[in-house]
Coordinates of C-alpha atoms and ligand atoms in Angstrom, one line a residue:
Chain A
M1 CA 0.0 0.0 0.0
A2 CA 1.4 3.4 -0.9
L3 CA 1.9 6.0 1.8
D4 CA -1.2 8.0 2.4
P5 CA 0.0 11.2 4.0
K6 CA -2.2 12.6 6.9
R7 CA -1.7 16.1 5.6
P8 CA -0.1 17.7 2.5
Q9 CA 3.6 16.9 2.5
K10 CA 5.9 19.9 2.6
E11 CA 8.3 20.1 -0.3
I12 CA 11.7 20.5 1.2
K13 CA 14.2 22.7 -0.6
Y14 CA 17.3 20.7 0.2
E15 CA 19.7 23.0 -1.7
E16 CA 18.7 25.7 0.7
M17 CA 18.9 23.5 3.8
R18 CA 22.5 22.4 3.1
I19 CA 25.0 24.3 5.2
Y20 CA 28.4 22.8 4.3
S21 CA 30.2 22.3 1.0
D22 CA 31.7 18.9 0.2
E23 CA 35.2 20.4 0.7
E24 CA 34.2 21.4 4.2
L25 CA 32.8 18.0 5.0
R26 CA 36.0 16.2 3.8
N27 CA 38.4 18.7 5.3
Y28 CA 41.0 16.3 6.7
T29 CA 43.1 13.4 5.3
E30 CA 43.5 9.9 6.8
E31 CA 47.2 10.8 7.3
E32 CA 46.2 13.8 9.5
L33 CA 43.8 11.6 11.4
K34 CA 46.6 9.1 12.2
N35 CA 48.7 11.9 13.7
F36 CA 45.8 13.6 15.4
K37 CA 45.8 13.9 19.2
I38 CA 42.9 15.5 21.1
K39 CA 43.7 18.1 23.7
H40 CA 43.1 15.7 26.7
D41 CA 45.0 12.6 27.6
I42 CA 42.6 9.7 27.1
P43 CA 44.5 6.4 27.6
D44 CA 41.5 4.2 28.5
L45 CA 39.5 5.5 25.6
D46 CA 42.4 4.9 23.3
E47 CA 42.3 1.3 24.4
L48 CA 38.7 1.1 23.3
E49 CA 39.8 1.8 19.7
K50 CA 41.8 -1.5 19.6
G51 CA 40.4 -4.8 18.6
P52 CA 38.1 -5.8 15.7
W53 CA 35.0 -3.8 16.6
P54 CA 34.0 -0.4 15.4
S55 CA 34.5 2.1 18.1
F56 CA 32.7 5.3 19.1
V57 CA 36.0 6.7 20.2
A58 CA 37.4 6.4 16.6
D59 CA 34.2 8.1 15.3
A60 CA 34.4 10.9 17.9
K61 CA 38.1 11.6 17.0
R62 CA 37.2 12.0 13.4
E63 CA 34.5 14.5 14.4
A64 CA 36.9 16.3 16.7
L65 CA 39.5 16.7 13.9
H66 CA 36.8 17.8 11.5
R67 CA 35.7 20.5 13.9
R68 CA 39.3 21.6 14.5
K69 CA 39.6 22.3 10.8
L70 CA 36.3 24.0 10.2
A71 CA 36.4 27.8 10.0
P72 CA 35.4 29.4 13.4
D73 CA 32.3 31.0 12.0
R74 CA 31.0 27.7 10.7
M75 CA 29.9 26.3 14.1
L76 CA 27.6 28.0 16.7
I77 CA 28.7 26.0 19.7
E78 CA 32.3 25.5 20.9
R79 CA 34.7 23.8 18.5
D80 CA 36.1 21.6 21.4
V81 CA 32.8 20.0 22.4
V82 CA 33.8 16.5 21.2
E83 CA 37.3 16.7 22.7
D84 CA 35.8 17.8 26.1
M85 CA 33.3 15.1 26.0
L86 CA 36.0 12.5 25.5
G87 CA 38.1 14.2 28.2
Q88 CA 35.3 14.1 30.7
L89 CA 34.6 10.4 29.9
Q90 CA 38.2 9.6 30.7
L91 CA 37.9 11.4 34.0
S92 CA 34.8 9.3 34.7
F93 CA 36.8 6.1 34.0
D94 CA 39.5 7.3 36.3
E95 CA 37.1 8.0 39.2
G96 CA 34.5 5.4 38.5
E97 CA 31.8 8.1 38.6
T98 CA 29.7 10.0 36.1
H99 CA 30.2 13.7 35.7
W100 CA 26.9 14.3 33.9
K101 CA 24.0 15.8 35.9
H102 CA 20.6 15.8 34.3
G103 CA 17.3 17.5 34.6
G104 CA 16.4 21.1 34.6
I105 CA 14.2 23.2 32.5
V106 CA 15.2 22.6 29.1
G107 CA 12.7 22.0 26.4
V108 CA 11.2 23.7 23.5
F109 CA 8.1 25.8 23.7
G110 CA 4.9 23.8 24.2
Y111 CA 6.6 20.5 24.3
G112 CA 7.1 18.5 27.5
G113 CA 9.4 16.0 25.9
G114 CA 12.0 15.5 23.1
V115 CA 14.8 17.4 24.8
I116 CA 16.8 16.0 27.7
G117 CA 18.9 18.4 29.8
R118 CA 22.4 17.3 30.4
Y119 CA 25.1 19.4 32.1
S120 CA 28.7 18.7 33.1
D121 CA 29.4 19.0 36.8
V122 CA 33.0 20.0 36.1
P123 CA 32.4 22.8 33.6
E124 CA 35.5 24.7 34.6
K125 CA 37.6 21.8 33.3
Y126 CA 35.4 21.1 30.2
P127 CA 33.7 24.4 29.3
S128 CA 32.6 23.2 25.9
I129 CA 30.3 20.7 27.4
A130 CA 28.9 22.9 30.3
H131 CA 25.6 22.2 28.5
F132 CA 25.3 18.9 26.6
H133 CA 21.6 18.5 25.9
T134 CA 20.2 15.7 24.0
I135 CA 17.5 16.1 21.3
R136 CA 15.3 13.2 20.2
V137 CA 14.3 13.3 16.6
N138 CA 11.3 11.1 15.6
Q139 CA 12.7 8.5 13.2
T140 CA 10.9 7.9 9.9
G141 CA 8.6 4.9 9.4
G142 CA 10.7 1.7 8.9
K143 CA 13.7 4.0 9.1
F144 CA 13.7 4.7 5.4
Y145 CA 15.4 8.0 4.6
D146 CA 16.2 10.2 1.7
T147 CA 19.9 10.8 1.7
N148 CA 19.3 14.5 1.1
F149 CA 17.3 14.6 4.2
L150 CA 20.0 12.9 6.2
K151 CA 22.6 15.3 4.9
S152 CA 20.5 18.3 5.8
L153 CA 19.9 16.9 9.3
C154 CA 23.7 16.3 9.8
D155 CA 24.5 19.8 8.6
L156 CA 22.0 21.3 11.0
W157 CA 23.5 19.4 13.9
E158 CA 27.1 20.1 13.0
Y159 CA 26.2 23.8 12.8
R160 CA 24.1 24.1 16.0
G161 CA 25.3 21.1 18.0
S162 CA 28.2 18.8 18.6
G163 CA 27.9 16.9 15.3
L164 CA 27.6 13.7 17.4
L165 CA 24.5 11.7 16.9
N166 CA 23.2 8.2 17.4
M167 CA 21.3 6.3 14.7
H168 CA 19.2 5.1 16.4
G169 CA 18.5 5.2 20.2
S170 CA 16.8 2.1 21.7
T171 CA 13.4 3.7 21.6
G172 CA 13.9 4.3 17.9
D173 CA 14.6 8.0 17.6
I174 CA 17.6 9.7 16.0
I175 CA 19.5 11.1 19.0
F176 CA 21.4 14.3 18.7
L177 CA 24.0 14.4 21.4
G178 CA 25.1 17.6 23.0
T179 CA 24.2 21.2 22.5
F180 CA 23.7 24.4 24.5
T181 CA 20.3 25.7 25.7
E182 CA 20.2 28.7 23.4
Q183 CA 20.4 26.4 20.4
L184 CA 17.3 24.4 21.3
E185 CA 14.6 26.7 19.9
P186 CA 16.5 27.4 16.6
I187 CA 17.0 23.7 16.1
F188 CA 13.4 23.0 16.9
F189 CA 12.3 25.6 14.4
E190 CA 14.5 24.3 11.6
L191 CA 13.4 20.8 12.2
T192 CA 9.7 21.4 12.3
H193 CA 9.3 24.4 9.9
E194 CA 12.0 23.7 7.4
L195 CA 12.5 19.9 7.4
D196 CA 8.9 19.0 8.3
Q197 CA 10.4 16.8 11.1
D198 CA 9.0 16.3 14.6
L199 CA 10.7 15.6 17.8
G200 CA 10.3 12.2 19.6
G201 CA 9.0 11.6 23.1
S202 CA 10.8 11.6 26.4
G203 CA 9.7 11.9 30.0
S204 CA 6.4 10.7 31.3
N205 CA 4.6 10.4 28.0
L206 CA 4.1 8.3 25.0
R207 CA 7.5 7.5 23.5
T208 CA 8.1 7.6 19.8
P209 CA 6.4 4.5 18.4
S210 CA 8.6 2.3 16.4
E211 CA 8.1 -0.6 14.0
C212 CA 9.8 -3.2 11.8
M213 CA 9.9 -2.4 8.1
G214 CA 6.9 -4.7 7.7
K215 CA 5.1 -4.9 4.4
S216 CA 7.6 -2.5 2.7
R217 CA 10.2 -5.3 2.3
C218 CA 9.2 -8.3 4.3
E219 CA 7.0 -11.2 3.0
W220 CA 6.3 -12.3 6.5
A221 CA 4.5 -9.1 7.6
C222 CA 1.0 -9.9 8.7
I223 CA 0.1 -6.3 9.5
D224 CA 1.1 -3.0 7.9
T225 CA 3.4 -2.0 10.7
M226 CA 4.5 1.3 9.2
D227 CA 1.0 2.4 8.6
M228 CA -0.1 1.5 12.1
S229 CA 2.8 3.3 13.7
Y230 CA 2.2 6.3 11.5
E231 CA -1.5 6.4 12.3
L232 CA -1.0 6.0 16.0
T233 CA 1.9 8.5 16.1
N234 CA -0.4 11.1 14.5
Y235 CA -3.5 10.2 16.5
Y236 CA -1.7 10.4 19.8
Q237 CA 0.3 13.6 19.2
D238 CA -0.9 15.1 22.5
E239 CA 0.2 12.1 24.5
L240 CA 3.6 12.2 22.7
H241 CA 4.3 15.8 23.5
R242 CA 2.4 16.7 26.6
P243 CA 3.2 14.4 29.4
A244 CA 0.5 13.4 31.9
F245 CA 1.2 9.7 32.3
P246 CA 2.6 8.2 35.6
Y247 CA 5.7 7.3 33.6
K248 CA 6.9 6.4 30.1
F249 CA 4.8 4.3 27.8
K250 CA 6.1 2.6 24.7
F251 CA 4.3 1.1 21.7
K252 CA 6.2 -1.1 19.2
F253 CA 5.0 -3.0 16.1
D254 CA 6.4 -6.2 14.9
G255 CA 5.0 -7.5 11.6
C256 CA 5.3 -11.1 12.6
P257 CA 6.5 -13.2 15.6
N258 CA 10.1 -13.0 14.4
G259 CA 10.0 -9.7 16.3
C260 CA 12.6 -7.6 14.5
V261 CA 11.9 -4.6 16.8
A262 CA 11.7 -6.9 19.8
S263 CA 8.5 -5.4 20.9
I264 CA 7.9 -8.2 23.3
A265 CA 10.9 -7.2 25.4
R266 CA 10.8 -3.5 25.0
A267 CA 7.3 -2.1 24.8
D268 CA 4.6 -1.5 27.4
M269 CA 2.2 -2.5 24.6
S270 CA 3.6 -4.8 22.0
F271 CA 1.8 -5.4 18.8
I272 CA 2.8 -8.5 16.9
G273 CA 1.4 -9.5 13.6
T274 CA -0.1 -13.0 13.4
W275 CA -2.7 -15.1 11.5
R276 CA -5.6 -17.2 12.7
D277 CA -6.1 -19.5 9.7
D278 CA -3.7 -22.1 8.5
I279 CA -0.1 -21.9 7.5
R280 CA 0.1 -21.9 3.7
V281 CA 2.1 -24.9 2.5
D282 CA 3.6 -25.5 -0.9
Q283 CA 4.3 -29.3 -0.9
E284 CA 6.4 -29.1 -4.1
A285 CA 8.7 -26.6 -2.4
V286 CA 8.8 -28.8 0.7
K287 CA 10.0 -31.6 -1.5
A288 CA 12.6 -29.3 -3.1
Y289 CA 14.0 -28.4 0.4
I290 CA 14.2 -32.1 1.3
G291 CA 15.9 -32.9 -2.0
G292 CA 18.4 -30.1 -1.5
E293 CA 17.3 -28.0 -4.5
I294 CA 16.4 -25.0 -2.3
I295 CA 18.8 -23.9 0.5
P296 CA 17.2 -23.7 3.9
N297 CA 16.9 -20.5 6.0
G298 CA 17.0 -18.4 2.8
G299 CA 20.7 -19.2 2.7
A300 CA 21.5 -17.5 5.9
H301 CA 23.8 -20.2 7.3
K302 CA 25.4 -21.3 4.0
G303 CA 28.9 -20.1 5.1
R304 CA 29.6 -23.5 6.5
D305 CA 28.7 -27.0 5.5
W306 CA 26.1 -28.3 7.9
G307 CA 25.4 -31.5 5.9
K308 CA 22.3 -32.4 4.1
F309 CA 19.1 -30.7 5.2
D310 CA 17.1 -33.0 7.5
I311 CA 13.5 -31.8 7.8
Q312 CA 12.8 -34.2 10.6
K313 CA 15.7 -32.9 12.8
E314 CA 15.7 -29.3 11.7
V315 CA 12.1 -28.5 11.5
I316 CA 9.7 -31.1 12.8
E317 CA 11.5 -32.0 16.0
L318 CA 12.2 -28.3 16.7
C319 CA 8.5 -27.3 16.5
P320 CA 7.8 -26.2 20.1
T321 CA 4.3 -27.6 20.1
Q322 CA 5.2 -30.8 18.2
C323 CA 2.4 -30.2 15.8
M324 CA 4.1 -31.2 12.5
W325 CA 4.8 -34.5 10.9
M326 CA 5.4 -36.1 7.5
E327 CA 2.7 -38.3 5.9
G328 CA 3.0 -39.9 2.5
G329 CA 5.8 -37.5 1.5
K330 CA 3.7 -34.5 2.6
L331 CA 4.3 -32.1 5.4
Q332 CA 1.3 -32.0 7.8
I333 CA 0.5 -29.3 10.4
D334 CA -2.0 -29.4 13.1
N335 CA -2.7 -25.7 12.9
K336 CA -4.8 -25.4 16.0
E337 CA -1.8 -26.5 18.1
C338 CA 0.7 -24.1 16.3
T339 CA 1.8 -21.2 18.5
R340 CA 3.0 -19.1 15.5
C341 CA 6.6 -19.3 16.6
M342 CA 7.8 -18.8 13.0
H343 CA 10.5 -21.5 13.2
C344 CA 9.3 -23.6 10.3
L345 CA 8.5 -20.6 8.2
S346 CA 11.9 -19.1 8.7
V347 CA 13.7 -22.4 7.8
M348 CA 11.6 -23.0 4.7
P349 CA 10.4 -19.6 3.5
R350 CA 9.5 -20.8 0.0
A351 CA 7.4 -23.7 1.2
L352 CA 5.6 -22.2 4.2
R353 CA 3.9 -18.9 4.5
P354 CA 1.7 -17.2 7.2
G355 CA -2.0 -17.6 6.7
T356 CA -4.1 -14.9 5.0
D357 CA -6.5 -14.1 7.8
T358 CA -4.1 -11.8 9.6
G359 CA -4.2 -9.4 12.5
V360 CA -2.3 -8.6 15.7
S361 CA -1.6 -10.2 19.1
I362 CA -1.4 -7.5 21.8
L363 CA 0.9 -8.1 24.7
C364 CA 1.4 -5.8 27.6
G365 CA 3.9 -4.9 30.3
A366 CA 7.5 -5.3 29.1
K367 CA 10.1 -3.1 30.7
A368 CA 13.7 -2.8 31.8
P369 CA 14.4 -3.0 35.6
I370 CA 13.2 0.1 37.4
L371 CA 11.0 -0.4 40.4
E372 CA 10.8 -4.2 39.8
G373 CA 13.0 -6.4 37.7
A374 CA 12.9 -6.6 33.9
Q375 CA 10.0 -8.4 32.4
M376 CA 8.7 -9.4 29.0
S377 CA 5.2 -8.6 27.8
T378 CA 2.4 -10.9 28.6
L379 CA -0.2 -12.0 26.0
I380 CA -3.4 -10.1 26.6
V381 CA -5.3 -10.1 23.3
P382 CA -4.6 -13.3 21.3
F383 CA -6.0 -11.9 18.1
M384 CA -7.5 -8.7 16.8
K385 CA -7.9 -7.4 13.3
A386 CA -5.7 -4.5 12.5
E387 CA -7.0 -2.4 9.7
P388 CA -7.2 1.4 9.2
P389 CA -8.3 3.5 11.0
Y390 CA -7.6 0.9 13.8
D391 CA -10.6 2.0 15.9
N392 CA -10.7 -1.3 17.8
I393 CA -7.0 -1.0 18.7
K394 CA -7.4 2.6 19.8
E395 CA -10.3 1.6 22.0
F396 CA -8.1 -1.0 23.7
I397 CA -5.2 1.4 24.1
E398 CA -7.4 4.0 25.8
K399 CA -9.0 1.5 28.2
V400 CA -5.5 0.5 29.3
W401 CA -4.3 4.1 29.6
E402 CA -7.4 5.1 31.6
W403 CA -6.7 2.4 34.2
W404 CA -3.0 3.1 34.4
M405 CA -3.5 6.8 34.7
E406 CA -6.0 6.3 37.4
E407 CA -4.3 3.6 39.4
G408 CA -0.6 3.8 38.5
K409 CA 1.7 5.4 41.0
N410 CA 4.3 8.0 40.0
R411 CA 7.0 6.2 38.0
E412 CA 5.1 2.9 37.9
R413 CA 5.2 1.2 34.5
L414 CA 2.1 -0.6 33.2
G415 CA 3.8 -4.0 33.7
E416 CA 4.4 -3.2 37.4
L417 CA 0.9 -2.0 37.9
I418 CA -0.4 -5.3 36.5
Q419 CA 1.9 -7.1 38.8
R420 CA 0.7 -5.2 41.8
Y421 CA -3.0 -5.7 41.0
S422 CA -2.8 -9.1 39.3
L423 CA -3.5 -10.0 35.7
Q424 CA -6.9 -11.1 36.7
K425 CA -7.8 -7.5 37.7
F426 CA -6.2 -6.2 34.5
L427 CA -8.4 -8.5 32.4
E428 CA -11.4 -7.4 34.3
V429 CA -10.6 -3.7 33.7
I430 CA -10.2 -4.1 30.0
G431 CA -13.2 -6.5 29.8
L432 CA -11.5 -9.6 28.4
P433 CA -12.3 -13.1 29.4
P434 CA -9.2 -15.2 30.4
A435 CA -8.0 -17.5 27.7
P436 CA -5.7 -20.5 27.7
Q437 CA -3.3 -18.6 25.4
M438 CA -2.5 -16.2 28.2
V439 CA -1.1 -18.9 30.4
K440 CA 2.6 -19.4 29.9
A441 CA 2.7 -22.9 31.3
P442 CA 0.0 -24.8 33.1
R443 CA 0.0 -24.2 36.8
S444 CA 2.8 -21.7 36.6
N445 CA 0.7 -18.5 36.5
P446 CA -2.8 -19.3 37.5
Y447 CA -4.7 -16.1 37.4
I448 CA -8.0 -17.5 36.5
F449 CA -10.0 -17.5 39.7
W450 CA -13.6 -18.3 40.4
K451 CA -15.7 -15.6 41.9
E452 CA -18.7 -16.1 44.0
E453 CA -21.2 -14.8 41.4
D454 CA -19.7 -17.2 38.8
V455 CA -20.5 -20.3 40.9
P456 CA -24.0 -21.7 41.0
G457 CA -25.3 -21.2 44.6
G458 CA -22.3 -19.1 45.6
W459 CA -20.0 -20.0 48.5
T460 CA -22.8 -21.2 50.9
R461 CA -24.3 -24.6 50.8
D462 CA -26.9 -26.6 52.6
I463 CA -24.7 -28.8 54.8
K464 CA -27.7 -31.1 55.8
E465 CA -28.6 -31.7 52.2
Y466 CA -24.9 -32.4 51.5
R467 CA -24.6 -34.8 54.4
A468 CA -27.7 -36.6 53.2
R469 CA -25.6 -37.7 50.2
H470 CA -22.1 -37.8 51.7
K471 CA -21.5 -39.7 55.0
R472 CA -19.0 -38.2 57.4
Chain B
M1 CA -11.6 25.0 32.4
E2 CA -10.9 28.3 34.2
D3 CA -11.8 26.6 37.5
I4 CA -9.4 23.9 36.8
K5 CA -6.6 26.3 36.0
K6 CA -7.3 28.2 39.2
A7 CA -7.2 25.0 41.2
I8 CA -3.9 24.0 39.6
L9 CA -2.4 27.4 40.4
E10 CA -3.6 27.2 43.9
F11 CA -2.0 23.8 44.4
A12 CA 1.2 24.9 42.6
S13 CA 1.7 27.9 44.8
D14 CA 0.6 26.2 48.1
S15 CA 2.4 23.0 47.6
K16 CA 5.5 22.5 49.7
K17 CA 7.4 21.1 46.8
S18 CA 8.4 23.3 43.9
K19 CA 7.9 20.6 41.4
F20 CA 5.4 17.8 41.3
Y21 CA 4.1 14.9 39.3
F22 CA 1.0 15.2 37.2
K23 CA -0.8 12.7 39.4
D24 CA -0.3 14.7 42.6
M25 CA -1.6 17.8 40.8
E26 CA -4.5 15.8 39.5
K27 CA -5.5 14.6 42.9
A28 CA -5.3 18.1 44.4
V29 CA -7.5 19.5 41.7
Q30 CA -10.0 16.7 42.1
K31 CA -10.2 17.4 45.8
L32 CA -11.5 20.9 44.9
L33 CA -13.4 19.9 41.8
P34 CA -14.5 16.3 42.1
D35 CA -15.9 16.2 38.6
A36 CA -12.7 17.3 36.8
K37 CA -11.6 14.6 34.5
S38 CA -7.9 13.7 34.0
R39 CA -8.0 14.8 30.4
E40 CA -9.4 18.2 31.3
I41 CA -6.8 18.7 33.9
K42 CA -4.1 17.8 31.4
K43 CA -5.6 20.2 28.9
A44 CA -5.7 23.0 31.5
A45 CA -2.1 22.3 32.5
T46 CA -1.1 22.4 28.8
E47 CA -2.7 25.8 28.5
L48 CA -0.9 27.1 31.6
V49 CA 2.3 25.8 30.1
N50 CA 1.5 27.6 26.8
E51 CA 0.7 30.8 28.7
G52 CA 4.1 30.5 30.4
T53 CA 2.7 30.2 33.9
L54 CA 3.6 26.5 34.4
I55 CA 6.7 24.8 33.2
Y56 CA 7.7 21.3 32.5
F57 CA 10.6 19.8 34.4
S58 CA 12.1 16.8 32.8
T59 CA 14.8 14.4 33.9
G60 CA 14.6 12.6 30.6
S61 CA 12.8 9.6 32.1
S62 CA 10.0 11.3 33.9
T63 CA 8.4 14.7 33.7
M64 CA 7.2 17.0 36.4
Y65 CA 5.4 20.3 36.5
G66 CA 6.3 23.5 38.3
L67 CA 5.3 27.1 38.7
K68 CA 7.5 29.3 36.7
G69 CA 9.9 31.2 38.8
R70 CA 9.2 29.3 42.0
G71 CA 11.9 27.2 43.6
I72 CA 13.3 25.6 40.5
T73 CA 16.4 27.1 39.2
E74 CA 15.6 27.8 35.6
D75 CA 19.2 27.3 34.7
P76 CA 21.0 24.9 36.9
E77 CA 24.3 26.7 36.2
Ligands
SF4_1 S1 9.2 -8.7 12.5 FE1 8.5 -10.2 10.9 S2 7.5 -8.9 9.4 FE2 8.7 -7.5 10.6 S3 10.7 -7.4 9.4 FE3 10.9 -9.0 11.0 S4 10.4 -10.9 10.0 FE4 9.6 -9.2 8.7
SF4_2 S1 5.2 -21.9 13.4 FE1 6.3 -22.9 15.1 S2 4.6 -23.8 16.3 FE2 3.8 -23.4 14.3 S3 4.1 -25.2 13.1 FE3 5.8 -23.9 12.7 S4 7.4 -24.6 14.1 FE4 5.4 -25.4 14.9

């Protein structure tokens, strides 16, 4: 489905947005980089550059050298910002303590999130990072960018910030690292008015929704993740920018249970594409896999010889619910037992495909350790259709928010609130009957309890009548 | 809406703390105006922020509200 913009798209004049010429961007040689030393001694950070992995230290040094060689009127904050950042990090390594302090009133007008205040607590030593605020920039759907857009974004940040950025933070946004307070409003203006680009969420609000690339590139996508995320981001703008939640709240959208954005581990509300009819099987292709004509796993493990493909060992015996078998040369699946784990589909993508009656499973409550330990989301809605304008999903979301905003304590995530009140209570609030799919393993999390009104005759019984039938 | 705004300001100036969570503000407003809905209180707070009377205070992970010029150093420097 083509993108259907929610409002007319602004035509961005990239030629006017660009700040630096190509010569300015490539203003140092690799030879110069080799001999370059930043102004602080950073022995431990130098160590981090060794070894086979890419290093942020190496990247930061490039940026430091680049800034050294830019003309002074081509940057609006201090030239040394990157060098001071590295210097302070070395100090923190030496002392085993951080020298960032956070908080304070930084922000842009009308927004309660998107900017995070950071200050150095040793500014006399590292004056260029006296302020080092972070700006969250809402990433695009599926993280597809026009390179002109990225260049304009980088130019803006080089000019008004440190030039250091993070593609992408764990919530999904592009993170601009380090600028001074007086640059915040101009950056906000350029982003929103010139680049038609919004900030992401931070603080006690809806965080920037994120999604896998879904139907744009992936044949497994059971839902249009990019469309859902785009719709809900627009629909819940107020929740994104004007914090009134007890704490943060994250949505993430995975197109199928392979979970490329790991929504199950990282979102208060995880949306995972699934299907409720049968896995589509192409028996000819199954035969071709068995015969070795098609490489399993889409060729992902072909770097080594793993021997001949064995469907029994590699697929059937690894099915977590043991619901597959071969019969008369054909692969059989007992679909009602299938938990949609995606294993067989991932091994034999040309033979097996998700069904066509697709929708989402909604899980709630994942979080990193804060008040309580880390937890994964728990299945709440086994299946729901997910089609624009997603009214059924919005209705569910709002029921959950209403309860959390009412009962949640300050800084209590949804998952912790559910733990405090029990899943049974949560199901009651959102009006869902308990279902076997919600139980992780029999007897391990029994939250289906009988209530007096559910039992014929309630808790009282006629003991005489009972004794008439049962001797003591 | 004006009632809610008044109640918020009353709470903000009387409260011992110079910054507070939305929930605490909400509770205080609902004590005075039991019918005030959470959404309305949020709208009123947003208006006060837009007028420049209230300010957001954010640590990055959670957000608080405060009365502009009261107790919070606007610039921690
Ligand atoms: S989560 Fe599923 S649909 Fe989305 S990109 Fe990954 S494999 Fe494809
Ligand atoms: S998706 Fe998983 S549970 Fe379902 S049949 Fe395939 S391997 Fe078994």
